[in-house]
Short mmCIF file of N, CA and C in Angstrom, two decimals:
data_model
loop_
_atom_site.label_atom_id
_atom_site.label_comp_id
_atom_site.label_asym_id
_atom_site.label_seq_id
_atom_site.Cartn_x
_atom_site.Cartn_y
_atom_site.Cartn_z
N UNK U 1 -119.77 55.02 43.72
CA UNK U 1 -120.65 55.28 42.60
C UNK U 1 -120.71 54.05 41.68
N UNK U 2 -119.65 53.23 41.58
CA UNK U 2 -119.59 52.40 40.56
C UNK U 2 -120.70 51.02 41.07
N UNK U 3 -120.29 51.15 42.48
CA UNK U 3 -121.07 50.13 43.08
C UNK U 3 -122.73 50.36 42.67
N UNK U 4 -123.04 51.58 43.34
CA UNK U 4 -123.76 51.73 43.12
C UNK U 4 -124.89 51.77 41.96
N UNK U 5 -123.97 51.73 40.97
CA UNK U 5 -124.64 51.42 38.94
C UNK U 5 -124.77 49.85 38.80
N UNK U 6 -123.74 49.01 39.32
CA UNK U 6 -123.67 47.64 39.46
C UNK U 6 -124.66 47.14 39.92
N UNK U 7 -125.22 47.38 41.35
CA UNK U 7 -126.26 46.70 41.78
C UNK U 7 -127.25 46.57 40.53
N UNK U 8 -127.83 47.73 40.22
CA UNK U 8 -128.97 47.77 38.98
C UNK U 8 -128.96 46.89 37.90
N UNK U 9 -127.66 47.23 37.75
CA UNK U 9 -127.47 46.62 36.35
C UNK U 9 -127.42 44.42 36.73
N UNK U 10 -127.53 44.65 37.70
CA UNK U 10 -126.96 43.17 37.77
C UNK U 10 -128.31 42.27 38.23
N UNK U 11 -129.23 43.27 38.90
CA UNK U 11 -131.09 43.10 38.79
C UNK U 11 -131.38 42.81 37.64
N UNK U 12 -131.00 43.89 36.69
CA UNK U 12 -131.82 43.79 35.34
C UNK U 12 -131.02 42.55 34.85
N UNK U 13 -130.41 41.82 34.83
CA UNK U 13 -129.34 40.54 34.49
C UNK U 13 -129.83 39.46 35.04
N UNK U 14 -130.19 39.44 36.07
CA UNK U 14 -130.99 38.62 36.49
C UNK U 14 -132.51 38.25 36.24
N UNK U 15 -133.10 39.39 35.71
CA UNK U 15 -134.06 39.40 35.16
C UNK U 15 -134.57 38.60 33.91
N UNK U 16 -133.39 38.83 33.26
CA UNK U 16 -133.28 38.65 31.73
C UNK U 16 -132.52 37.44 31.45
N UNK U 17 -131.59 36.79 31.85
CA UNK U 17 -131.04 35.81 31.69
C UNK U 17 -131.63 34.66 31.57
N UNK U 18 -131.47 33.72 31.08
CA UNK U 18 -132.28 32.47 30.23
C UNK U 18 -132.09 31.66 29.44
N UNK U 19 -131.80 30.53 29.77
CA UNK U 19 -131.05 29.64 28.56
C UNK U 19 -132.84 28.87 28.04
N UNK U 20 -132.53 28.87 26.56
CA UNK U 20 -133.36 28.15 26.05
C UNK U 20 -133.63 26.48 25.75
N UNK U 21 -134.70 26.09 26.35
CA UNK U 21 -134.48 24.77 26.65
C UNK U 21 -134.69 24.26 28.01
N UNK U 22 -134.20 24.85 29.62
CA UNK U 22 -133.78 24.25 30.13
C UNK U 22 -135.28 25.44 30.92
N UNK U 23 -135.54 24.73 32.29
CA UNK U 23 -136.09 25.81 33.35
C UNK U 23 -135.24 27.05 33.14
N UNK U 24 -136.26 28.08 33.89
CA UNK U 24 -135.85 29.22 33.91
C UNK U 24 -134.47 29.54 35.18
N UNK U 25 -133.61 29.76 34.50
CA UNK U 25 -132.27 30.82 35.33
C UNK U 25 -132.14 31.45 36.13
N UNK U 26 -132.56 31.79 36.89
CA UNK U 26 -132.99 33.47 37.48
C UNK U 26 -131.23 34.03 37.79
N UNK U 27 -130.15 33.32 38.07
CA UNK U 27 -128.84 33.81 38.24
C UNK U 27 -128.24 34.01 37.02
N UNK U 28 -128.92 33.21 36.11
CA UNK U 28 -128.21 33.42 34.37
C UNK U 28 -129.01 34.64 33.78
N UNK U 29 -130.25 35.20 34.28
CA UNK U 29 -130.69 36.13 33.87
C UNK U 29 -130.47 37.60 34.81
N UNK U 30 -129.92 37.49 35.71
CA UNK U 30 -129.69 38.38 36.40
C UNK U 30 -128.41 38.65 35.49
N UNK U 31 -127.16 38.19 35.36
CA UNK U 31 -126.00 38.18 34.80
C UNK U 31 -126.13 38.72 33.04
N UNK U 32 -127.25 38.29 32.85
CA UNK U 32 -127.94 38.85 31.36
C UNK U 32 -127.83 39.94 31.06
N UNK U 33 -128.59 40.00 31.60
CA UNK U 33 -129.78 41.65 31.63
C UNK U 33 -128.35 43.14 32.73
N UNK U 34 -127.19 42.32 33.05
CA UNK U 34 -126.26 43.42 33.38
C UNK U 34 -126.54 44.95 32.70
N UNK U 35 -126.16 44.79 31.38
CA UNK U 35 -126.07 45.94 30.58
C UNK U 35 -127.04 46.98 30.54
N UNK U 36 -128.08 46.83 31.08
CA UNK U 36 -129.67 47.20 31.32
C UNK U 36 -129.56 47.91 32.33
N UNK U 37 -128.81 47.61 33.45
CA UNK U 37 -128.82 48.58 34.57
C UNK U 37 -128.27 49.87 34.66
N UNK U 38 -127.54 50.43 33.81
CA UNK U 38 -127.21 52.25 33.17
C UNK U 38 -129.13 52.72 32.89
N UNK U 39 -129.86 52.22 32.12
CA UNK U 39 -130.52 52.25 31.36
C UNK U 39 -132.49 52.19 32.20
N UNK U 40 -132.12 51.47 33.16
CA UNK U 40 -133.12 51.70 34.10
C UNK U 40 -133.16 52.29 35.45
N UNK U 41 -131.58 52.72 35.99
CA UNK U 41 -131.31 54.03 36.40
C UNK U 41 -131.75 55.51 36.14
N UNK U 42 -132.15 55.23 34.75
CA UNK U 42 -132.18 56.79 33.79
C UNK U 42 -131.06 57.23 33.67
N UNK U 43 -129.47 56.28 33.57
CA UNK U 43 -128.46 56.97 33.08
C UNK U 43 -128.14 57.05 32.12
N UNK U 44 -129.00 56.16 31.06
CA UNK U 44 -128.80 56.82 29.53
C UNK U 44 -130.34 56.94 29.10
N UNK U 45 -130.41 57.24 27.69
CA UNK U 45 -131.67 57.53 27.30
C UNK U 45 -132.22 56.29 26.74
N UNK U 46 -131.24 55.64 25.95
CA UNK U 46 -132.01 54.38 25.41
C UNK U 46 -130.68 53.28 25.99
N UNK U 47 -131.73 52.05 25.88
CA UNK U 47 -131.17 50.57 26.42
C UNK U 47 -129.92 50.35 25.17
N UNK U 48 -128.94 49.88 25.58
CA UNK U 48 -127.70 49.63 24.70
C UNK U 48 -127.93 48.42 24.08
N UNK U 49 -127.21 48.29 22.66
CA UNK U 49 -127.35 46.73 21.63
C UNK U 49 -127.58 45.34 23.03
N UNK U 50 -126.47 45.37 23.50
CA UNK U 50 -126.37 44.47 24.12
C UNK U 50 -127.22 43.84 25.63
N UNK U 51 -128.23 45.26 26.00
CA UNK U 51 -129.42 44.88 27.07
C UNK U 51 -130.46 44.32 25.84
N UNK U 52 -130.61 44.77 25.02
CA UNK U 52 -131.67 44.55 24.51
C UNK U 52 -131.86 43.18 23.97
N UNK U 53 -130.45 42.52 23.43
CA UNK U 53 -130.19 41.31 23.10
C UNK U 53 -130.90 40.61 24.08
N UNK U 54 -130.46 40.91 25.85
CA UNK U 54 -130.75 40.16 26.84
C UNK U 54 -132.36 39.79 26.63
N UNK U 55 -132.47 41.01 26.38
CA UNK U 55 -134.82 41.18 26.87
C UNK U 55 -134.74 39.86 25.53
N UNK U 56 -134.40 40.05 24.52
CA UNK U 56 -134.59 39.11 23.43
C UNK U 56 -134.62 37.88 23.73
N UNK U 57 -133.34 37.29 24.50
CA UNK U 57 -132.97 36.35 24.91
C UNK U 57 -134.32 35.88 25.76
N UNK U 58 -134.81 36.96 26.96
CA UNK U 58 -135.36 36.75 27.65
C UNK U 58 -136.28 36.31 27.34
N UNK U 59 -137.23 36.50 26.53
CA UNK U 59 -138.53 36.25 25.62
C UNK U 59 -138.33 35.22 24.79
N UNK U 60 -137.44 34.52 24.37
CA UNK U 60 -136.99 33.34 23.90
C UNK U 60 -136.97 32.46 24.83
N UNK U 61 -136.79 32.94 25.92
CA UNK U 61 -136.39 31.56 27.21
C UNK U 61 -137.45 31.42 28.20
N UNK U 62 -138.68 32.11 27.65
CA UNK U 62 -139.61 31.54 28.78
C UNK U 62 -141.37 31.43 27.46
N UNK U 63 -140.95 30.31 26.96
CA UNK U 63 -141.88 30.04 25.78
C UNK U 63 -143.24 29.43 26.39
N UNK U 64 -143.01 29.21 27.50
CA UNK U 64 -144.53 28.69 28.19
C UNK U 64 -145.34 30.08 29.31
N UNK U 65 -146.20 29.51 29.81
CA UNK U 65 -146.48 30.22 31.09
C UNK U 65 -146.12 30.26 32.46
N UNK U 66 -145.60 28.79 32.66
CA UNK U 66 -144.67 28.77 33.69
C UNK U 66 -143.56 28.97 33.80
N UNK U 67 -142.88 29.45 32.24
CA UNK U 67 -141.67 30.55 32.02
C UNK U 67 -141.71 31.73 32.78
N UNK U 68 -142.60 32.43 31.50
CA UNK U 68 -142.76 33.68 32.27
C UNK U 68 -143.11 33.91 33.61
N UNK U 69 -144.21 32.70 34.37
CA UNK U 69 -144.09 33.63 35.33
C UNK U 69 -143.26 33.06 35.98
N UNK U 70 -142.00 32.53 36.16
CA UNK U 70 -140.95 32.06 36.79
C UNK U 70 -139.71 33.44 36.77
N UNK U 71 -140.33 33.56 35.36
CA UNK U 71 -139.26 34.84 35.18
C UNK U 71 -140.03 36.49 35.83
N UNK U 72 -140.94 36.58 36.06
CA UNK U 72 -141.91 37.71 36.48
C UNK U 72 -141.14 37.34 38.00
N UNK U 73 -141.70 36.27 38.33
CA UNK U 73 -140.72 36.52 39.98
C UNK U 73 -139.58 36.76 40.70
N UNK U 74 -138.92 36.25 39.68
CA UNK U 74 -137.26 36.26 39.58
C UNK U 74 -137.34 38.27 39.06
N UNK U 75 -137.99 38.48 38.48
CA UNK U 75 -137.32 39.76 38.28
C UNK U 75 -138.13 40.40 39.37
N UNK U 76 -138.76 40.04 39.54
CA UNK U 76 -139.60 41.03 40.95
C UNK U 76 -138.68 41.20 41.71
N UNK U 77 -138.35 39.90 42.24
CA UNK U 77 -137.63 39.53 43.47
C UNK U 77 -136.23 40.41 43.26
N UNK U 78 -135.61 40.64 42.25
CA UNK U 78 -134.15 41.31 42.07
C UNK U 78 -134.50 43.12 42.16
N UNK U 79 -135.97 43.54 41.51
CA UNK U 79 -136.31 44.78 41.27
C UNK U 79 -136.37 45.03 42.92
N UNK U 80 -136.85 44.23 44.03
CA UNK U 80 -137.27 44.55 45.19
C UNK U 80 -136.23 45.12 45.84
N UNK U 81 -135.06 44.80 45.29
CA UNK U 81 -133.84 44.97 46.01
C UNK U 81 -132.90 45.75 45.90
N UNK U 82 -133.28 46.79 45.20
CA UNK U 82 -132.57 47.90 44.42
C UNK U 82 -133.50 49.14 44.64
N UNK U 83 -133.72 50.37 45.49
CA UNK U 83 -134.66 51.03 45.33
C UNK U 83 -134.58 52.59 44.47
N UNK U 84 -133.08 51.89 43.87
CA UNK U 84 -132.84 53.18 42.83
C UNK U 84 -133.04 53.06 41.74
N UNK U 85 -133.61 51.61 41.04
CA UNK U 85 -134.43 51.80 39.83
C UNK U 85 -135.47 52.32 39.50
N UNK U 86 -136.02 53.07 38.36
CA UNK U 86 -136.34 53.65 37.94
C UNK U 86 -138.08 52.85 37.51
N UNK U 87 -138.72 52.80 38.49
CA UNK U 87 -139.75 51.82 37.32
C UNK U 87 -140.65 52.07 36.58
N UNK U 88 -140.58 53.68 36.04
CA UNK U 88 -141.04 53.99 35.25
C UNK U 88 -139.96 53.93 33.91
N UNK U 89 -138.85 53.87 33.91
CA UNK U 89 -137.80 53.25 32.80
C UNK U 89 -137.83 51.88 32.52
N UNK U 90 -137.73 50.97 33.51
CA UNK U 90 -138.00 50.34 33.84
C UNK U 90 -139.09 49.18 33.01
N UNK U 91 -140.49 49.77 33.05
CA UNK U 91 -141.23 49.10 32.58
C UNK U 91 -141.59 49.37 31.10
N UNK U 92 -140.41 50.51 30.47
CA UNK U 92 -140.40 50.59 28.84
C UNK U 92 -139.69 50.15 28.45
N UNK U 93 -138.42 49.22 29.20
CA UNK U 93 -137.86 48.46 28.50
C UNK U 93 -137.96 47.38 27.68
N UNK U 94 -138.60 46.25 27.90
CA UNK U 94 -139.25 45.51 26.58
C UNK U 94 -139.16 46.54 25.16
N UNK U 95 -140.45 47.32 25.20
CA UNK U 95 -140.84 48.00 24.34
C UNK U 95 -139.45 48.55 23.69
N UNK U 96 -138.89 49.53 24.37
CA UNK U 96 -137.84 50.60 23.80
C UNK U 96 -137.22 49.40 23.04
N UNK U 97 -136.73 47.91 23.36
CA UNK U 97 -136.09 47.08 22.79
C UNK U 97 -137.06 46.44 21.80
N UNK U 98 -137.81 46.98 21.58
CA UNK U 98 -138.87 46.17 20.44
C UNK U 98 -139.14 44.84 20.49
N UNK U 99 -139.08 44.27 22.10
CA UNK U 99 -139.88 43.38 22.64
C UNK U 99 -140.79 43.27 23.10
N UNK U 100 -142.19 42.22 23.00
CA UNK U 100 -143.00 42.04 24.11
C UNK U 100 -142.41 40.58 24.69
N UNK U 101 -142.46 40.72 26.28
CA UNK U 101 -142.02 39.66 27.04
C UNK U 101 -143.72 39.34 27.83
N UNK U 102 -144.44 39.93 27.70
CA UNK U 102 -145.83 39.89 28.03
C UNK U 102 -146.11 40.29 29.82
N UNK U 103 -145.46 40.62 30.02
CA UNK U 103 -145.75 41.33 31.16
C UNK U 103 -144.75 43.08 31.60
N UNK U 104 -144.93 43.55 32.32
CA UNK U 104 -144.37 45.15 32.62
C UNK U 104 -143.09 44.48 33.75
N UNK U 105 -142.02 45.02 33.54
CA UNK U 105 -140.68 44.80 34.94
C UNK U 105 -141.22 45.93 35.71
N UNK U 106 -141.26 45.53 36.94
CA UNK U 106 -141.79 46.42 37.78
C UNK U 106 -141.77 45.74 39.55
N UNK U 107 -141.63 45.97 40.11
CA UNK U 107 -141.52 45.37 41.59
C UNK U 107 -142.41 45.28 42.32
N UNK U 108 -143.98 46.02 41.36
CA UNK U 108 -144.97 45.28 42.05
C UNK U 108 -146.29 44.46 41.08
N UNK U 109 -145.11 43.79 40.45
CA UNK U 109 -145.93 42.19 39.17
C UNK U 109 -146.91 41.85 39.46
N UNK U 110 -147.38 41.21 39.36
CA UNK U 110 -148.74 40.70 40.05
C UNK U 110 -148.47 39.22 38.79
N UNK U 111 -147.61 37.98 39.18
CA UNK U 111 -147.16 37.29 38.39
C UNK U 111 -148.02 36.24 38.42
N UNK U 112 -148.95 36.01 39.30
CA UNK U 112 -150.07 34.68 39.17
C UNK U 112 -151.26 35.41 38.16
N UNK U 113 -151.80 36.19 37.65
CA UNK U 113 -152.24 36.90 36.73
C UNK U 113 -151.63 37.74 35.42
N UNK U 114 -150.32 37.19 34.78
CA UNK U 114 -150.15 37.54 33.79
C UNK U 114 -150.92 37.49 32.58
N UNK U 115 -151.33 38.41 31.62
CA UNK U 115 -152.37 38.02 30.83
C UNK U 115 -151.63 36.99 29.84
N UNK U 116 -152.35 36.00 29.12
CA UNK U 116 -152.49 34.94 28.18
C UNK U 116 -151.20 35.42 27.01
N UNK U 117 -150.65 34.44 26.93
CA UNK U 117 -149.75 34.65 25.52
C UNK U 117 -150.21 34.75 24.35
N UNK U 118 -149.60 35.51 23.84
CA UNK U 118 -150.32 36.25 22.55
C UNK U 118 -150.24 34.72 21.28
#
């Protein structure tokens, strides 16, 4: 069972991870976004202080368009691989964290068409 919460959580970490400044992470954001994976399981109701930090982080670390969609693939690519996330939880995370990262987490992105930064 434990394994099984880990995988998720370690997608959404990958997702989210991002140092500011440098290209995008995709192993520093997988490692991020850990705390997120209870949370897009549907094993709790809301995302904990510390996923949400991540999405924060996340949206800080991809300030261009070839951020995000570096990071849209990278999280695709981790969501693909887990088929016990939730992606209807999933894709309210930004929001529930009172982020926009400008696109939906979801495993089927469509990341060469993200709409325009706000």
């Amino acid at each position: 069972m434990k394994r099984f919460v880990m995988i998720p959580i370690l997608l959404v970490l990958l997702l989210l991870t991002m140092e500011q400044g440098n290209a995008f992470d995709c192993e520093a954001t997988e490692k991020s976004l850990f705390p997120c994976g209870v949370f897009i399981i549907g094993g709790s109701i809301e995302p904990s202080t510390s996923c949400c930090s991540a999405v924060q982080n996340l949206k800080a670390s991809t300030p261009t368009p070839d951020d995000k969609r570096n990071a849209c693939i990278c999280l695709k690519e981790v969501a693909s691989h887990y088929p016990n996330i939730r992606e209807d939880i999933a894709a309210t995370l930004p929001q529930r964290c009172g982020v926009d990262i400008n696109f939906t987490i979801s495993k089927n992105m469509d990341c060469d068409n993200l709409p325009p930064l706000p």
